[in-house]
Tab-separated table of C-alpha atoms in Angstrom:
chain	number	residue	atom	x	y	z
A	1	UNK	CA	0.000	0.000	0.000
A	2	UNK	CA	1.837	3.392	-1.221
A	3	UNK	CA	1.572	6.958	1.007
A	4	UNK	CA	-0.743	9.446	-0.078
A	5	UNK	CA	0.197	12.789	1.452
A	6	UNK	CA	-2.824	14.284	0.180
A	7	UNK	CA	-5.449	12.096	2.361
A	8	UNK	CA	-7.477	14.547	3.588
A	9	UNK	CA	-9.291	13.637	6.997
A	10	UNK	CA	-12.320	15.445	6.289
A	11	UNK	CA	-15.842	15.947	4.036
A	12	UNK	CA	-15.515	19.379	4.050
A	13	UNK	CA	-15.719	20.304	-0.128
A	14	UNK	CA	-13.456	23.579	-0.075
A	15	UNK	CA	-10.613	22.486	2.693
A	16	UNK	CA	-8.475	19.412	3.397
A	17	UNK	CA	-7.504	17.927	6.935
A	18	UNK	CA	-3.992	16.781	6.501
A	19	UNK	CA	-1.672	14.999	8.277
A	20	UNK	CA	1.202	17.566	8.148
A	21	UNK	CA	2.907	20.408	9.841
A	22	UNK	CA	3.653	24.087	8.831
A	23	UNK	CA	5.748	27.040	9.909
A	24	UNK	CA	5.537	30.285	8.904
A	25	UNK	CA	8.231	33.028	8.107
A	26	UNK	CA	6.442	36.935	7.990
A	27	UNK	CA	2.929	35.641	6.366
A	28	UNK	CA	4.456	33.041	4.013
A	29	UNK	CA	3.489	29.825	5.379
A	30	UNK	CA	5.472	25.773	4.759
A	31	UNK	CA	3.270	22.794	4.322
A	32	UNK	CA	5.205	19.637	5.140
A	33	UNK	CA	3.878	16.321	4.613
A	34	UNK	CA	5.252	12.778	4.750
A	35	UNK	CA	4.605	9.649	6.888
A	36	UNK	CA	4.809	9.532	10.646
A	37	UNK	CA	8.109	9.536	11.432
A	38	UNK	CA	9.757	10.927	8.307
A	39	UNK	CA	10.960	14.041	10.049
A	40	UNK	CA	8.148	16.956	10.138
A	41	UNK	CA	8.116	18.107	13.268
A	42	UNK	CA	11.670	17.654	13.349
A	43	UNK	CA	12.160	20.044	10.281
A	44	UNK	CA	9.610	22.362	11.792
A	45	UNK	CA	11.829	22.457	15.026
A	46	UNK	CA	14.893	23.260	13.495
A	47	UNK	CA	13.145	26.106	11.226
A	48	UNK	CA	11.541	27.395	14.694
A	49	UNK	CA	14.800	27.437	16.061
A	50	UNK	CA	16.029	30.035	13.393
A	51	UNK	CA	12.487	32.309	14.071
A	52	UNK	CA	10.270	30.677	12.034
A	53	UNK	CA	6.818	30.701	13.254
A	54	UNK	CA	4.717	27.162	14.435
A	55	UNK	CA	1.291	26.824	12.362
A	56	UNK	CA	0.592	23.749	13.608
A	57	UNK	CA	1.419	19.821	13.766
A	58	UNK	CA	0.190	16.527	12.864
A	59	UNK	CA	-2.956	17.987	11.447
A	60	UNK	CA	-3.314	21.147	9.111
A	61	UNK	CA	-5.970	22.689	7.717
A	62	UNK	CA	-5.675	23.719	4.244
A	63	UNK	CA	-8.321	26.453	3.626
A	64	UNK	CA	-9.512	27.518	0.036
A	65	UNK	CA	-9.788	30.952	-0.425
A	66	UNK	CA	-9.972	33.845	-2.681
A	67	UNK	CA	-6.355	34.319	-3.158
A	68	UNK	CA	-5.646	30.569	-3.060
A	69	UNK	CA	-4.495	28.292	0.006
A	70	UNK	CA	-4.658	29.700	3.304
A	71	UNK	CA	-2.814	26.990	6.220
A	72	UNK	CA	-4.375	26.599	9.705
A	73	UNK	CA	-4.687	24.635	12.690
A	74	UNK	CA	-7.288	22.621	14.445
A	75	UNK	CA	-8.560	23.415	17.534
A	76	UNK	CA	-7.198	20.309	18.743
A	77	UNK	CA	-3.507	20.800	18.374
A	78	UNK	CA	-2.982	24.350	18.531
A	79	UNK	CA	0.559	25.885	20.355
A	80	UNK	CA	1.665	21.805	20.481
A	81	UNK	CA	4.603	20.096	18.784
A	82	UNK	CA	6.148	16.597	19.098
A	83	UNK	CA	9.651	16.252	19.607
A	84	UNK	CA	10.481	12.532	19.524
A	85	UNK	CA	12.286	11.700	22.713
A	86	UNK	CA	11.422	14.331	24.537
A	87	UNK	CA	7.300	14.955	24.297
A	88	UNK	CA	5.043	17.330	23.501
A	89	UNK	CA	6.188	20.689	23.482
A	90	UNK	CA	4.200	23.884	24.028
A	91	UNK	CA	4.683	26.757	21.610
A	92	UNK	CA	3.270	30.281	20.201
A	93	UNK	CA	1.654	29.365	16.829
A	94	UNK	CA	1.043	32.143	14.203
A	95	UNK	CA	-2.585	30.623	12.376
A	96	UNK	CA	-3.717	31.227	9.814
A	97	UNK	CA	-1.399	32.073	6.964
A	98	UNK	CA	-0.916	32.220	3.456
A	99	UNK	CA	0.498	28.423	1.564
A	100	UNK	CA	3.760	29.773	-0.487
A	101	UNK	CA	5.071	26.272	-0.747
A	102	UNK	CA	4.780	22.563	0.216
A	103	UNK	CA	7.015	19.922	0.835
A	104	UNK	CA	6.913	16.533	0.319
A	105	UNK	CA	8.815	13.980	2.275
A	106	UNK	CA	7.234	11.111	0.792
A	107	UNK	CA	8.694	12.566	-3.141
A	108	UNK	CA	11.697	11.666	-3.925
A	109	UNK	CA	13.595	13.668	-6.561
A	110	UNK	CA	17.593	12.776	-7.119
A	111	UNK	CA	18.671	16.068	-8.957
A	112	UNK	CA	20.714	18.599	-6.935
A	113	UNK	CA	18.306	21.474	-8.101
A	114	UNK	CA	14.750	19.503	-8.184
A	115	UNK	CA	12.220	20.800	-9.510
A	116	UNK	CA	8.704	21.621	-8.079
A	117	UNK	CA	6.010	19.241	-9.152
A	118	UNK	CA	2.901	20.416	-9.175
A	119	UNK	CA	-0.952	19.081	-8.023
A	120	UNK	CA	-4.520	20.510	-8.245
A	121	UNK	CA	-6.202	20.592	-5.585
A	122	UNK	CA	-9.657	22.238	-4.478
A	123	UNK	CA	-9.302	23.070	-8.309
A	124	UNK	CA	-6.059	25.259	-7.669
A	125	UNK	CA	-2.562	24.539	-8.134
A	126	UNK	CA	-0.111	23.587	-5.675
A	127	UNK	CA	4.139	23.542	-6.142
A	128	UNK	CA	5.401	20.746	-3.905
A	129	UNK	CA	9.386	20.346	-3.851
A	130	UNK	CA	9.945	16.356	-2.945
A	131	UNK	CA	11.696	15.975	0.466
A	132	UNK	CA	13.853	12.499	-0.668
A	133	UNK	CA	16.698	11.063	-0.851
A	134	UNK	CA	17.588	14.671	0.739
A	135	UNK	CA	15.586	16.516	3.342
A	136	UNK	CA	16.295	20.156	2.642
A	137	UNK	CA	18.111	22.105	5.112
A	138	UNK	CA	15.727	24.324	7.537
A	139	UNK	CA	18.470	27.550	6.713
A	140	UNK	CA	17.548	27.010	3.284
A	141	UNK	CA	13.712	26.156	3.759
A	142	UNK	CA	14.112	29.817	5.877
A	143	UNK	CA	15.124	31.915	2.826
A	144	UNK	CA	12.994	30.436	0.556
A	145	UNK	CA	10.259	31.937	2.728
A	146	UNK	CA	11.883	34.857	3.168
A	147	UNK	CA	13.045	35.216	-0.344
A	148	UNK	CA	11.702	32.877	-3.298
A	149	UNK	CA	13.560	31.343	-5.472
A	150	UNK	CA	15.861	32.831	-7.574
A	151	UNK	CA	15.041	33.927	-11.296
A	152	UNK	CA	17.696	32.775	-14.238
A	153	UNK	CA	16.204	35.444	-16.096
A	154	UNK	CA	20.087	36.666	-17.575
């Protein structure tokens, strides 16, 4: 039986219950997905640890809206994160906030500079950069929300 990240948990018709975490940097907001124990909260600790802010973990709403995807967390879970070893960790969560980009851990991609695959969902598009055979760094997951990517537009 193969991982699909995009299970959503719900019967709502215009947002999906994940099972994911996201961070946010200013009012750009991370979706990561992947199966327990692939690393999410783990990522989302280490990007917390450079400023980013905690959405939420384990479950995240994703929200259609005018403007497209809008990430936020269930009652349940908010101002929690799991730290394997150590429990469950409170924390100030920033909710809701605008999807800039998703990551896959379940993908796997083997080029140094992957590409950004992309899926429909709710009838809009979403970019999701695969997470395999190499996690990305959180420093680098932290200026891509602070920045973008960089345009080859010489």
């Amino acid at each position: 039986m193969s991982y699909d990240s995009w299970k959503t948990y719900s019967e709502h018709s215009d947002r999906l219950l994940l099972h994911g975490t996201a961070v946010a940097v200013g009012l750009r907001g991370l979706l990561i997905l992947g199966p327990s124990g692939s690393g999410k909260s783990r990522l989302a600790l280490e990007m917390i640890a450079f400023g980013a802010n905690l959405v939420c973990d384990d479950r995240v709403w994703l929200n259609k809206i005018s403007t497209g995807f809008q990430l936020q967390a269930p009652e349940q879970t908010k101002g929690c994160i799991e730290a394997r070893g150590v429990g469950l960790l409170a924390l100030k969560y920033k909710t809701p906030v605008s999807l800039s980009y998703c990551l896959d851990l379940s993908l796997e991609n083997k080029a140094r500079l992957p590409h950004a695959s992309e899926k429909t969902k709710l009838g809009l598009k979403v970019s999701i950069l695969p997470g395999k055979p190499i996690v990305p760094q959180a420093a680098a997951l932290m200026v891509l929300l602070e920045n973008g990517f960089a345009r080859n537009d010489k």
